[in-house]
Amino acid sequence: MDKNKWINQKILSLEQVQQQCRIQKLKNKKIVFTNGCFDILHHGHIDLLTQAAQLGDFLIVGLNTDSSVSALKGPERPLNHEKDRAYLLAALLMVDAVCLFNEATPLQLIQSLKPDVLVKGGDYSLDQIVGAQEVNTWGGTTHIIPFSEGYSTTGLVTKIKSL
């Protein structure tokens, strides 16, 4: 028996996560969606995910693929491969599903899943959050979780390079 089966079962294709959304909605469960690169998992990420999970019943994390991280952050990123980043996120108890996306933004993923709650970190304003208008059109809400000062992957990378 695969001892990590429960972790790997939370890493889903688009079709699988759409099916999970249908199941959760039939159960009248509130679906929460957030997204990011999660290149080096840190305290700020855990704060965001914990608070996001408290806003509903089923937390989906949209995870940028390696190629989309490189396009956003530059050729030296990501530091961790997408499979490893997905595995770490899926191992967290508050995360119910992880779904990779290759686009520059998660808009297509948000539109296909139609979450009840969209969550981003405090380094965004409401008008900068991709998908916020769309979520609002189907009666959902968007929440900004206050930024955890002093915690960022870019800050960690800078600190490591200076050593």
PDB file of N, CA and C in Angstrom, residues 49-143:
ATOM      1  N   LEU A  49      -3.444  29.892   3.918  1.00  0.00           N
ATOM      2  CA  LEU A  49      -4.217  28.675   3.673  1.00  0.00           C
ATOM      3  C   LEU A  49      -5.124  28.324   4.849  1.00  0.00           C
ATOM      4  N   THR A  50      -4.630  28.534   6.054  1.00  0.00           N
ATOM      5  CA  THR A  50      -5.442  28.251   7.250  1.00  0.00           C
ATOM      6  C   THR A  50      -6.664  29.159   7.294  1.00  0.00           C
ATOM      7  N   GLN A  51      -6.446  30.444   7.058  1.00  0.00           N
ATOM      8  CA  GLN A  51      -7.561  31.386   7.087  1.00  0.00           C
ATOM      9  C   GLN A  51      -8.520  31.159   5.915  1.00  0.00           C
ATOM     10  N   ALA A  52      -7.974  30.810   4.762  1.00  0.00           N
ATOM     11  CA  ALA A  52      -8.825  30.520   3.595  1.00  0.00           C
ATOM     12  C   ALA A  52      -9.720  29.328   3.896  1.00  0.00           C
ATOM     13  N   ALA A  53      -9.162  28.282   4.482  1.00  0.00           N
ATOM     14  CA  ALA A  53      -9.938  27.066   4.782  1.00  0.00           C
ATOM     15  C   ALA A  53     -11.087  27.361   5.741  1.00  0.00           C
ATOM     16  N   GLN A  54     -10.907  28.333   6.613  1.00  0.00           N
ATOM     17  CA  GLN A  54     -11.944  28.673   7.589  1.00  0.00           C
ATOM     18  C   GLN A  54     -13.123  29.411   6.953  1.00  0.00           C
ATOM     19  N   LEU A  55     -12.982  29.825   5.707  1.00  0.00           N
ATOM     20  CA  LEU A  55     -14.045  30.568   5.021  1.00  0.00           C
ATOM     21  C   LEU A  55     -15.041  29.654   4.299  1.00  0.00           C
ATOM     22  N   GLY A  56     -14.797  28.352   4.365  1.00  0.00           N
ATOM     23  CA  GLY A  56     -15.699  27.420   3.687  1.00  0.00           C
ATOM     24  C   GLY A  56     -15.452  26.001   4.115  1.00  0.00           C
ATOM     25  N   ASP A  57     -15.877  25.075   3.260  1.00  0.00           N
ATOM     26  CA  ASP A  57     -15.826  23.649   3.587  1.00  0.00           C
ATOM     27  C   ASP A  57     -14.812  22.862   2.775  1.00  0.00           C
ATOM     28  N   PHE A  58     -14.438  23.357   1.599  1.00  0.00           N
ATOM     29  CA  PHE A  58     -13.585  22.595   0.693  1.00  0.00           C
ATOM     30  C   PHE A  58     -12.609  23.570   0.043  1.00  0.00           C
ATOM     31  N   LEU A  59     -11.315  23.468   0.417  1.00  0.00           N
ATOM     32  CA  LEU A  59     -10.301  24.403  -0.081  1.00  0.00           C
ATOM     33  C   LEU A  59      -9.543  23.803  -1.261  1.00  0.00           C
ATOM     34  N   ILE A  60      -9.618  24.519  -2.381  1.00  0.00           N
ATOM     35  CA  ILE A  60      -8.876  24.160  -3.590  1.00  0.00           C
ATOM     36  C   ILE A  60      -7.742  25.164  -3.760  1.00  0.00           C
ATOM     37  N   VAL A  61      -6.535  24.646  -4.012  1.00  0.00           N
ATOM     38  CA  VAL A  61      -5.389  25.503  -4.298  1.00  0.00           C
ATOM     39  C   VAL A  61      -5.026  25.331  -5.765  1.00  0.00           C
ATOM     40  N   GLY A  62      -5.121  26.417  -6.522  1.00  0.00           N
ATOM     41  CA  GLY A  62      -4.637  26.444  -7.901  1.00  0.00           C
ATOM     42  C   GLY A  62      -3.147  26.720  -7.848  1.00  0.00           C
ATOM     43  N   LEU A  63      -2.353  25.841  -8.420  1.00  0.00           N
ATOM     44  CA  LEU A  63      -0.895  25.936  -8.341  1.00  0.00           C
ATOM     45  C   LEU A  63      -0.299  26.185  -9.722  1.00  0.00           C
ATOM     46  N   ASN A  64       0.469  27.266  -9.837  1.00  0.00           N
ATOM     47  CA  ASN A  64       1.147  27.570 -11.092  1.00  0.00           C
ATOM     48  C   ASN A  64       2.121  26.448 -11.460  1.00  0.00           C
ATOM     49  N   THR A  65       2.095  26.041 -12.721  1.00  0.00           N
ATOM     50  CA  THR A  65       3.081  25.077 -13.212  1.00  0.00           C
ATOM     51  C   THR A  65       4.465  25.731 -13.231  1.00  0.00           C
ATOM     52  N   ASP A  66       5.484  24.925 -13.425  1.00  0.00           N
ATOM     53  CA  ASP A  66       6.851  25.455 -13.491  1.00  0.00           C
ATOM     54  C   ASP A  66       6.995  26.506 -14.580  1.00  0.00           C
ATOM     55  N   SER A  67       6.430  26.244 -15.754  1.00  0.00           N
ATOM     56  CA  SER A  67       6.576  27.206 -16.860  1.00  0.00           C
ATOM     57  C   SER A  67       5.858  28.518 -16.561  1.00  0.00           C
ATOM     58  N   SER A  68       4.712  28.459 -15.892  1.00  0.00           N
ATOM     59  CA  SER A  68       4.025  29.720 -15.573  1.00  0.00           C
ATOM     60  C   SER A  68       4.742  30.475 -14.455  1.00  0.00           C
ATOM     61  N   VAL A  69       5.377  29.766 -13.519  1.00  0.00           N
ATOM     62  CA  VAL A  69       6.177  30.434 -12.486  1.00  0.00           C
ATOM     63  C   VAL A  69       7.352  31.149 -13.136  1.00  0.00           C
ATOM     64  N   SER A  70       8.043  30.483 -14.050  1.00  0.00           N
ATOM     65  CA  SER A  70       9.178  31.101 -14.745  1.00  0.00           C
ATOM     66  C   SER A  70       8.757  32.345 -15.510  1.00  0.00           C
ATOM     67  N   ALA A  71       7.599  32.279 -16.148  1.00  0.00           N
ATOM     68  CA  ALA A  71       7.095  33.436 -16.897  1.00  0.00           C
ATOM     69  C   ALA A  71       6.793  34.604 -15.960  1.00  0.00           C
ATOM     70  N   LEU A  72       6.303  34.303 -14.754  1.00  0.00           N
ATOM     71  CA  LEU A  72       5.957  35.349 -13.794  1.00  0.00           C
ATOM     72  C   LEU A  72       7.152  35.858 -13.001  1.00  0.00           C
ATOM     73  N   LYS A  73       8.030  34.951 -12.589  1.00  0.00           N
ATOM     74  CA  LYS A  73       9.087  35.284 -11.627  1.00  0.00           C
ATOM     75  C   LYS A  73      10.483  35.365 -12.223  1.00  0.00           C
ATOM     76  N   GLY A  74      10.652  34.865 -13.448  1.00  0.00           N
ATOM     77  CA  GLY A  74      11.962  34.891 -14.086  1.00  0.00           C
ATOM     78  C   GLY A  74      12.540  33.495 -14.245  1.00  0.00           C
ATOM     79  N   PRO A  75      13.612  33.399 -15.050  1.00  0.00           N
ATOM     80  CA  PRO A  75      14.161  32.101 -15.436  1.00  0.00           C
ATOM     81  C   PRO A  75      14.796  31.294 -14.290  1.00  0.00           C
ATOM     82  N   GLU A  76      15.117  31.940 -13.180  1.00  0.00           N
ATOM     83  CA  GLU A  76      15.719  31.220 -12.060  1.00  0.00           C
ATOM     84  C   GLU A  76      14.669  30.563 -11.165  1.00  0.00           C
ATOM     85  N   ARG A  77      13.414  30.792 -11.449  1.00  0.00           N
ATOM     86  CA  ARG A  77      12.335  30.243 -10.634  1.00  0.00           C
ATOM     87  C   ARG A  77      11.488  29.315 -11.494  1.00  0.00           C
ATOM     88  N   PRO A  78      10.859  28.341 -10.924  1.00  0.00           N
ATOM     89  CA  PRO A  78      10.778  28.063  -9.494  1.00  0.00           C
ATOM     90  C   PRO A  78      12.017  27.318  -8.997  1.00  0.00           C
ATOM     91  N   LEU A  79      12.189  27.348  -7.698  1.00  0.00           N
ATOM     92  CA  LEU A  79      13.274  26.598  -7.067  1.00  0.00           C
ATOM     93  C   LEU A  79      12.865  25.149  -6.849  1.00  0.00           C
ATOM     94  N   ASN A  80      11.595  24.932  -6.591  1.00  0.00           N
ATOM     95  CA  ASN A  80      11.058  23.594  -6.375  1.00  0.00           C
ATOM     96  C   ASN A  80      10.154  23.205  -7.537  1.00  0.00           C
ATOM     97  N   HIS A  81      10.296  21.974  -7.989  1.00  0.00           N
ATOM     98  CA  HIS A  81       9.519  21.446  -9.110  1.00  0.00           C
ATOM     99  C   HIS A  81       8.031  21.430  -8.756  1.00  0.00           C
ATOM    100  N   GLU A  82       7.176  21.578  -9.752  1.00  0.00           N
ATOM    101  CA  GLU A  82       5.724  21.624  -9.535  1.00  0.00           C
ATOM    102  C   GLU A  82       5.193  20.388  -8.816  1.00  0.00           C
ATOM    103  N   LYS A  83       5.742  19.221  -9.107  1.00  0.00           N
ATOM    104  CA  LYS A  83       5.280  18.007  -8.426  1.00  0.00           C
ATOM    105  C   LYS A  83       5.595  18.068  -6.934  1.00  0.00           C
ATOM    106  N   ASP A  84       6.753  18.610  -6.587  1.00  0.00           N
ATOM    107  CA  ASP A  84       7.118  18.738  -5.177  1.00  0.00           C
ATOM    108  C   ASP A  84       6.268  19.799  -4.481  1.00  0.00           C
ATOM    109  N   ARG A  85       6.012  20.918  -5.174  1.00  0.00           N
ATOM    110  CA  ARG A  85       5.179  21.967  -4.592  1.00  0.00           C
ATOM    111  C   ARG A  85       3.758  21.468  -4.384  1.00  0.00           C
ATOM    112  N   ALA A  86       3.233  20.721  -5.356  1.00  0.00           N
ATOM    113  CA  ALA A  86       1.885  20.159  -5.229  1.00  0.00           C
ATOM    114  C   ALA A  86       1.822  19.163  -4.080  1.00  0.00           C
ATOM    115  N   TYR A  87       2.832  18.334  -3.943  1.00  0.00           N
ATOM    116  CA  TYR A  87       2.872  17.326  -2.884  1.00  0.00           C
ATOM    117  C   TYR A  87       2.868  17.989  -1.503  1.00  0.00           C
ATOM    118  N   LEU A  88       3.686  19.029  -1.327  1.00  0.00           N
ATOM    119  CA  LEU A  88       3.737  19.733  -0.038  1.00  0.00           C
ATOM    120  C   LEU A  88       2.387  20.358   0.305  1.00  0.00           C
ATOM    121  N   LEU A  89       1.751  20.996  -0.664  1.00  0.00           N
ATOM    122  CA  LEU A  89       0.439  21.598  -0.421  1.00  0.00           C
ATOM    123  C   LEU A  89      -0.611  20.535  -0.094  1.00  0.00           C
ATOM    124  N   ALA A  90      -0.592  19.438  -0.837  1.00  0.00           N
ATOM    125  CA  ALA A  90      -1.572  18.373  -0.623  1.00  0.00           C
ATOM    126  C   ALA A  90      -1.387  17.713   0.744  1.00  0.00           C
ATOM    127  N   ALA A  91      -0.185  17.756   1.289  1.00  0.00           N
ATOM    128  CA  ALA A  91       0.076  17.156   2.600  1.00  0.00           C
ATOM    129  C   ALA A  91      -0.518  17.977   3.744  1.00  0.00           C
ATOM    130  N   LEU A  92      -0.878  19.217   3.470  1.00  0.00           N
ATOM    131  CA  LEU A  92      -1.453  20.073   4.512  1.00  0.00           C
ATOM    132  C   LEU A  92      -2.905  19.687   4.754  1.00  0.00           C
ATOM    133  N   LEU A  93      -3.260  19.533   6.019  1.00  0.00           N
ATOM    134  CA  LEU A  93      -4.607  19.072   6.359  1.00  0.00           C
ATOM    135  C   LEU A  93      -5.703  20.028   5.908  1.00  0.00           C
ATOM    136  N   MET A  94      -5.417  21.331   5.884  1.00  0.00           N
ATOM    137  CA  MET A  94      -6.475  22.287   5.524  1.00  0.00           C
ATOM    138  C   MET A  94      -6.739  22.346   4.024  1.00  0.00           C
ATOM    139  N   VAL A  95      -5.856  21.750   3.219  1.00  0.00           N
ATOM    140  CA  VAL A  95      -6.012  21.747   1.766  1.00  0.00           C
ATOM    141  C   VAL A  95      -6.744  20.475   1.349  1.00  0.00           C
ATOM    142  N   ASP A  96      -7.826  20.649   0.588  1.00  0.00           N
ATOM    143  CA  ASP A  96      -8.619  19.509   0.125  1.00  0.00           C
ATOM    144  C   ASP A  96      -8.252  19.062  -1.280  1.00  0.00           C
ATOM    145  N   ALA A  97      -7.768  19.994  -2.104  1.00  0.00           N
ATOM    146  CA  ALA A  97      -7.412  19.654  -3.481  1.00  0.00           C
ATOM    147  C   ALA A  97      -6.381  20.640  -4.003  1.00  0.00           C
ATOM    148  N   VAL A  98      -5.486  20.130  -4.838  1.00  0.00           N
ATOM    149  CA  VAL A  98      -4.489  20.950  -5.525  1.00  0.00           C
ATOM    150  C   VAL A  98      -4.645  20.678  -7.012  1.00  0.00           C
ATOM    151  N   CYS A  99      -4.712  21.754  -7.782  1.00  0.00           N
ATOM    152  CA  CYS A  99      -4.868  21.614  -9.234  1.00  0.00           C
ATOM    153  C   CYS A  99      -3.873  22.545  -9.918  1.00  0.00           C
ATOM    154  N   LEU A 100      -3.008  21.984 -10.753  1.00  0.00           N
ATOM    155  CA  LEU A 100      -2.030  22.778 -11.491  1.00  0.00           C
ATOM    156  C   LEU A 100      -2.697  23.519 -12.636  1.00  0.00           C
ATOM    157  N   PHE A 101      -2.201  24.742 -12.903  1.00  0.00           N
ATOM    158  CA  PHE A 101      -2.652  25.473 -14.088  1.00  0.00           C
ATOM    159  C   PHE A 101      -1.446  26.107 -14.752  1.00  0.00           C
ATOM    160  N   ASN A 102      -1.481  26.165 -16.083  1.00  0.00           N
ATOM    161  CA  ASN A 102      -0.321  26.591 -16.856  1.00  0.00           C
ATOM    162  C   ASN A 102      -0.455  28.006 -17.411  1.00  0.00           C
ATOM    163  N   GLU A 103      -1.609  28.618 -17.246  1.00  0.00           N
ATOM    164  CA  GLU A 103      -1.843  29.954 -17.786  1.00  0.00           C
ATOM    165  C   GLU A 103      -1.176  31.006 -16.883  1.00  0.00           C
ATOM    166  N   ALA A 104      -1.086  32.234 -17.390  1.00  0.00           N
ATOM    167  CA  ALA A 104      -0.495  33.328 -16.623  1.00  0.00           C
ATOM    168  C   ALA A 104      -1.336  33.673 -15.395  1.00  0.00           C
ATOM    169  N   THR A 105      -2.646  33.483 -15.510  1.00  0.00           N
ATOM    170  CA  THR A 105      -3.551  33.744 -14.388  1.00  0.00           C
ATOM    171  C   THR A 105      -4.473  32.535 -14.208  1.00  0.00           C
ATOM    172  N   PRO A 106      -5.110  32.436 -13.043  1.00  0.00           N
ATOM    173  CA  PRO A 106      -6.017  31.310 -12.808  1.00  0.00           C
ATOM    174  C   PRO A 106      -7.446  31.557 -13.307  1.00  0.00           C
ATOM    175  N   LEU A 107      -7.657  32.556 -14.142  1.00  0.00           N
ATOM    176  CA  LEU A 107      -9.014  32.929 -14.537  1.00  0.00           C
ATOM    177  C   LEU A 107      -9.797  31.764 -15.133  1.00  0.00           C
ATOM    178  N   GLN A 108      -9.209  31.027 -16.053  1.00  0.00           N
ATOM    179  CA  GLN A 108      -9.930  29.897 -16.670  1.00  0.00           C
ATOM    180  C   GLN A 108     -10.300  28.854 -15.620  1.00  0.00           C
ATOM    181  N   LEU A 109      -9.382  28.599 -14.686  1.00  0.00           N
ATOM    182  CA  LEU A 109      -9.643  27.627 -13.631  1.00  0.00           C
ATOM    183  C   LEU A 109     -10.778  28.110 -12.732  1.00  0.00           C
ATOM    184  N   ILE A 110     -10.745  29.372 -12.355  1.00  0.00           N
ATOM    185  CA  ILE A 110     -11.802  29.946 -11.520  1.00  0.00           C
ATOM    186  C   ILE A 110     -13.151  29.850 -12.236  1.00  0.00           C
ATOM    187  N   GLN A 111     -13.174  30.213 -13.516  1.00  0.00           N
ATOM    188  CA  GLN A 111     -14.428  30.173 -14.276  1.00  0.00           C
ATOM    189  C   GLN A 111     -14.967  28.755 -14.407  1.00  0.00           C
ATOM    190  N   SER A 112     -14.089  27.778 -14.501  1.00  0.00           N
ATOM    191  CA  SER A 112     -14.565  26.403 -14.652  1.00  0.00           C
ATOM    192  C   SER A 112     -15.007  25.787 -13.326  1.00  0.00           C
ATOM    193  N   LEU A 113     -14.454  26.246 -12.213  1.00  0.00           N
ATOM    194  CA  LEU A 113     -14.797  25.674 -10.905  1.00  0.00           C
ATOM    195  C   LEU A 113     -15.918  26.425 -10.198  1.00  0.00           C
ATOM    196  N   LYS A 114     -16.061  27.708 -10.507  1.00  0.00           N
ATOM    197  CA  LYS A 114     -17.077  28.564  -9.895  1.00  0.00           C
ATOM    198  C   LYS A 114     -17.103  28.442  -8.359  1.00  0.00           C
ATOM    199  N   PRO A 115     -15.979  28.789  -7.716  1.00  0.00           N
ATOM    200  CA  PRO A 115     -15.952  28.709  -6.250  1.00  0.00           C
ATOM    201  C   PRO A 115     -16.897  29.726  -5.613  1.00  0.00           C
ATOM    202  N   ASP A 116     -17.310  29.424  -4.396  1.00  0.00           N
ATOM    203  CA  ASP A 116     -18.151  30.344  -3.632  1.00  0.00           C
ATOM    204  C   ASP A 116     -17.327  31.473  -3.031  1.00  0.00           C
ATOM    205  N   VAL A 117     -16.058  31.162  -2.739  1.00  0.00           N
ATOM    206  CA  VAL A 117     -15.170  32.125  -2.090  1.00  0.00           C
ATOM    207  C   VAL A 117     -13.828  32.115  -2.825  1.00  0.00           C
ATOM    208  N   LEU A 118     -13.348  33.302  -3.158  1.00  0.00           N
ATOM    209  CA  LEU A 118     -12.032  33.485  -3.767  1.00  0.00           C
ATOM    210  C   LEU A 118     -11.161  34.196  -2.736  1.00  0.00           C
ATOM    211  N   VAL A 119      -9.940  33.694  -2.523  1.00  0.00           N
ATOM    212  CA  VAL A 119      -9.055  34.242  -1.489  1.00  0.00           C
ATOM    213  C   VAL A 119      -7.698  34.579  -2.086  1.00  0.00           C
ATOM    214  N   LYS A 120      -7.180  35.750  -1.714  1.00  0.00           N
ATOM    215  CA  LYS A 120      -5.809  36.145  -2.063  1.00  0.00           C
ATOM    216  C   LYS A 120      -5.187  36.804  -0.838  1.00  0.00           C
ATOM    217  N   GLY A 121      -3.869  36.931  -0.889  1.00  0.00           N
ATOM    218  CA  GLY A 121      -3.141  37.536   0.212  1.00  0.00           C
ATOM    219  C   GLY A 121      -3.219  39.050   0.203  1.00  0.00           C
ATOM    220  N   GLY A 122      -2.836  39.640   1.312  1.00  0.00           N
ATOM    221  CA  GLY A 122      -2.942  41.079   1.515  1.00  0.00           C
ATOM    222  C   GLY A 122      -2.027  41.922   0.665  1.00  0.00           C
ATOM    223  N   ASP A 123      -1.186  41.298  -0.144  1.00  0.00           N
ATOM    224  CA  ASP A 123      -0.364  42.074  -1.064  1.00  0.00           C
ATOM    225  C   ASP A 123      -1.134  42.413  -2.341  1.00  0.00           C
ATOM    226  N   TYR A 124      -2.431  42.080  -2.363  1.00  0.00           N
ATOM    227  CA  TYR A 124      -3.318  42.404  -3.479  1.00  0.00           C
ATOM    228  C   TYR A 124      -4.423  43.330  -2.986  1.00  0.00           C
ATOM    229  N   SER A 125      -4.924  44.153  -3.904  1.00  0.00           N
ATOM    230  CA  SER A 125      -6.145  44.912  -3.623  1.00  0.00           C
ATOM    231  C   SER A 125      -7.257  44.252  -4.431  1.00  0.00           C
ATOM    232  N   LEU A 126      -8.491  44.521  -4.052  1.00  0.00           N
ATOM    233  CA  LEU A 126      -9.636  43.858  -4.680  1.00  0.00           C
ATOM    234  C   LEU A 126      -9.634  44.014  -6.199  1.00  0.00           C
ATOM    235  N   ASP A 127      -9.287  45.198  -6.697  1.00  0.00           N
ATOM    236  CA  ASP A 127      -9.297  45.419  -8.147  1.00  0.00           C
ATOM    237  C   ASP A 127      -8.167  44.693  -8.871  1.00  0.00           C
ATOM    238  N   GLN A 128      -7.183  44.163  -8.136  1.00  0.00           N
ATOM    239  CA  GLN A 128      -6.075  43.420  -8.740  1.00  0.00           C
ATOM    240  C   GLN A 128      -6.302  41.910  -8.739  1.00  0.00           C
ATOM    241  N   ILE A 129      -7.328  41.446  -8.074  1.00  0.00           N
ATOM    242  CA  ILE A 129      -7.535  40.013  -7.918  1.00  0.00           C
ATOM    243  C   ILE A 129      -8.233  39.438  -9.146  1.00  0.00           C
ATOM    244  N   VAL A 130      -7.499  38.609  -9.866  1.00  0.00           N
ATOM    245  CA  VAL A 130      -8.033  37.952 -11.054  1.00  0.00           C
ATOM    246  C   VAL A 130      -9.177  37.038 -10.637  1.00  0.00           C
ATOM    247  N   GLY A 131     -10.316  37.204 -11.276  1.00  0.00           N
ATOM    248  CA  GLY A 131     -11.480  36.365 -11.023  1.00  0.00           C
ATOM    249  C   GLY A 131     -12.474  36.943 -10.039  1.00  0.00           C
ATOM    250  N   ALA A 132     -12.119  38.033  -9.362  1.00  0.00           N
ATOM    251  CA  ALA A 132     -13.018  38.611  -8.349  1.00  0.00           C
ATOM    252  C   ALA A 132     -14.349  39.041  -8.966  1.00  0.00           C
ATOM    253  N   GLN A 133     -14.303  39.702 -10.108  1.00  0.00           N
ATOM    254  CA  GLN A 133     -15.549  40.143 -10.757  1.00  0.00           C
ATOM    255  C   GLN A 133     -16.401  38.949 -11.162  1.00  0.00           C
ATOM    256  N   GLU A 134     -15.749  37.923 -11.683  1.00  0.00           N
ATOM    257  CA  GLU A 134     -16.476  36.736 -12.124  1.00  0.00           C
ATOM    258  C   GLU A 134     -17.141  36.032 -10.936  1.00  0.00           C
ATOM    259  N   VAL A 135     -16.412  35.873  -9.846  1.00  0.00           N
ATOM    260  CA  VAL A 135     -16.963  35.226  -8.650  1.00  0.00           C
ATOM    261  C   VAL A 135     -18.176  36.006  -8.148  1.00  0.00           C
ATOM    262  N   ASN A 136     -18.089  37.323  -8.205  1.00  0.00           N
ATOM    263  CA  ASN A 136     -19.191  38.175  -7.784  1.00  0.00           C
ATOM    264  C   ASN A 136     -20.438  37.954  -8.645  1.00  0.00           C
ATOM    265  N   THR A 137     -20.252  37.693  -9.945  1.00  0.00           N
ATOM    266  CA  THR A 137     -21.402  37.521 -10.842  1.00  0.00           C
ATOM    267  C   THR A 137     -22.227  36.290 -10.501  1.00  0.00           C
ATOM    268  N   TRP A 138     -21.613  35.250  -9.924  1.00  0.00           N
ATOM    269  CA  TRP A 138     -22.409  34.067  -9.546  1.00  0.00           C
ATOM    270  C   TRP A 138     -22.705  34.025  -8.056  1.00  0.00           C
ATOM    271  N   GLY A 139     -22.567  35.199  -7.388  1.00  0.00           N
ATOM    272  CA  GLY A 139     -22.994  35.309  -6.000  1.00  0.00           C
ATOM    273  C   GLY A 139     -21.939  34.954  -4.971  1.00  0.00           C
ATOM    274  N   GLY A 140     -20.715  34.752  -5.425  1.00  0.00           N
ATOM    275  CA  GLY A 140     -19.628  34.438  -4.499  1.00  0.00           C
ATOM    276  C   GLY A 140     -19.012  35.689  -3.892  1.00  0.00           C
ATOM    277  N   THR A 141     -18.036  35.476  -3.044  1.00  0.00           N
ATOM    278  CA  THR A 141     -17.344  36.581  -2.381  1.00  0.00           C
ATOM    279  C   THR A 141     -15.838  36.440  -2.558  1.00  0.00           C
ATOM    280  N   THR A 142     -15.158  37.566  -2.428  1.00  0.00           N
ATOM    281  CA  THR A 142     -13.695  37.590  -2.488  1.00  0.00           C
ATOM    282  C   THR A 142     -13.171  38.122  -1.165  1.00  0.00           C
ATOM    283  N   HIS A 143     -12.178  37.435  -0.626  1.00  0.00           N
ATOM    284  CA  HIS A 143     -11.581  37.837   0.647  1.00  0.00           C
ATOM    285  C   HIS A 143     -10.085  38.063   0.473  1.00  0.00           C
TER     286      HIS A 143
END
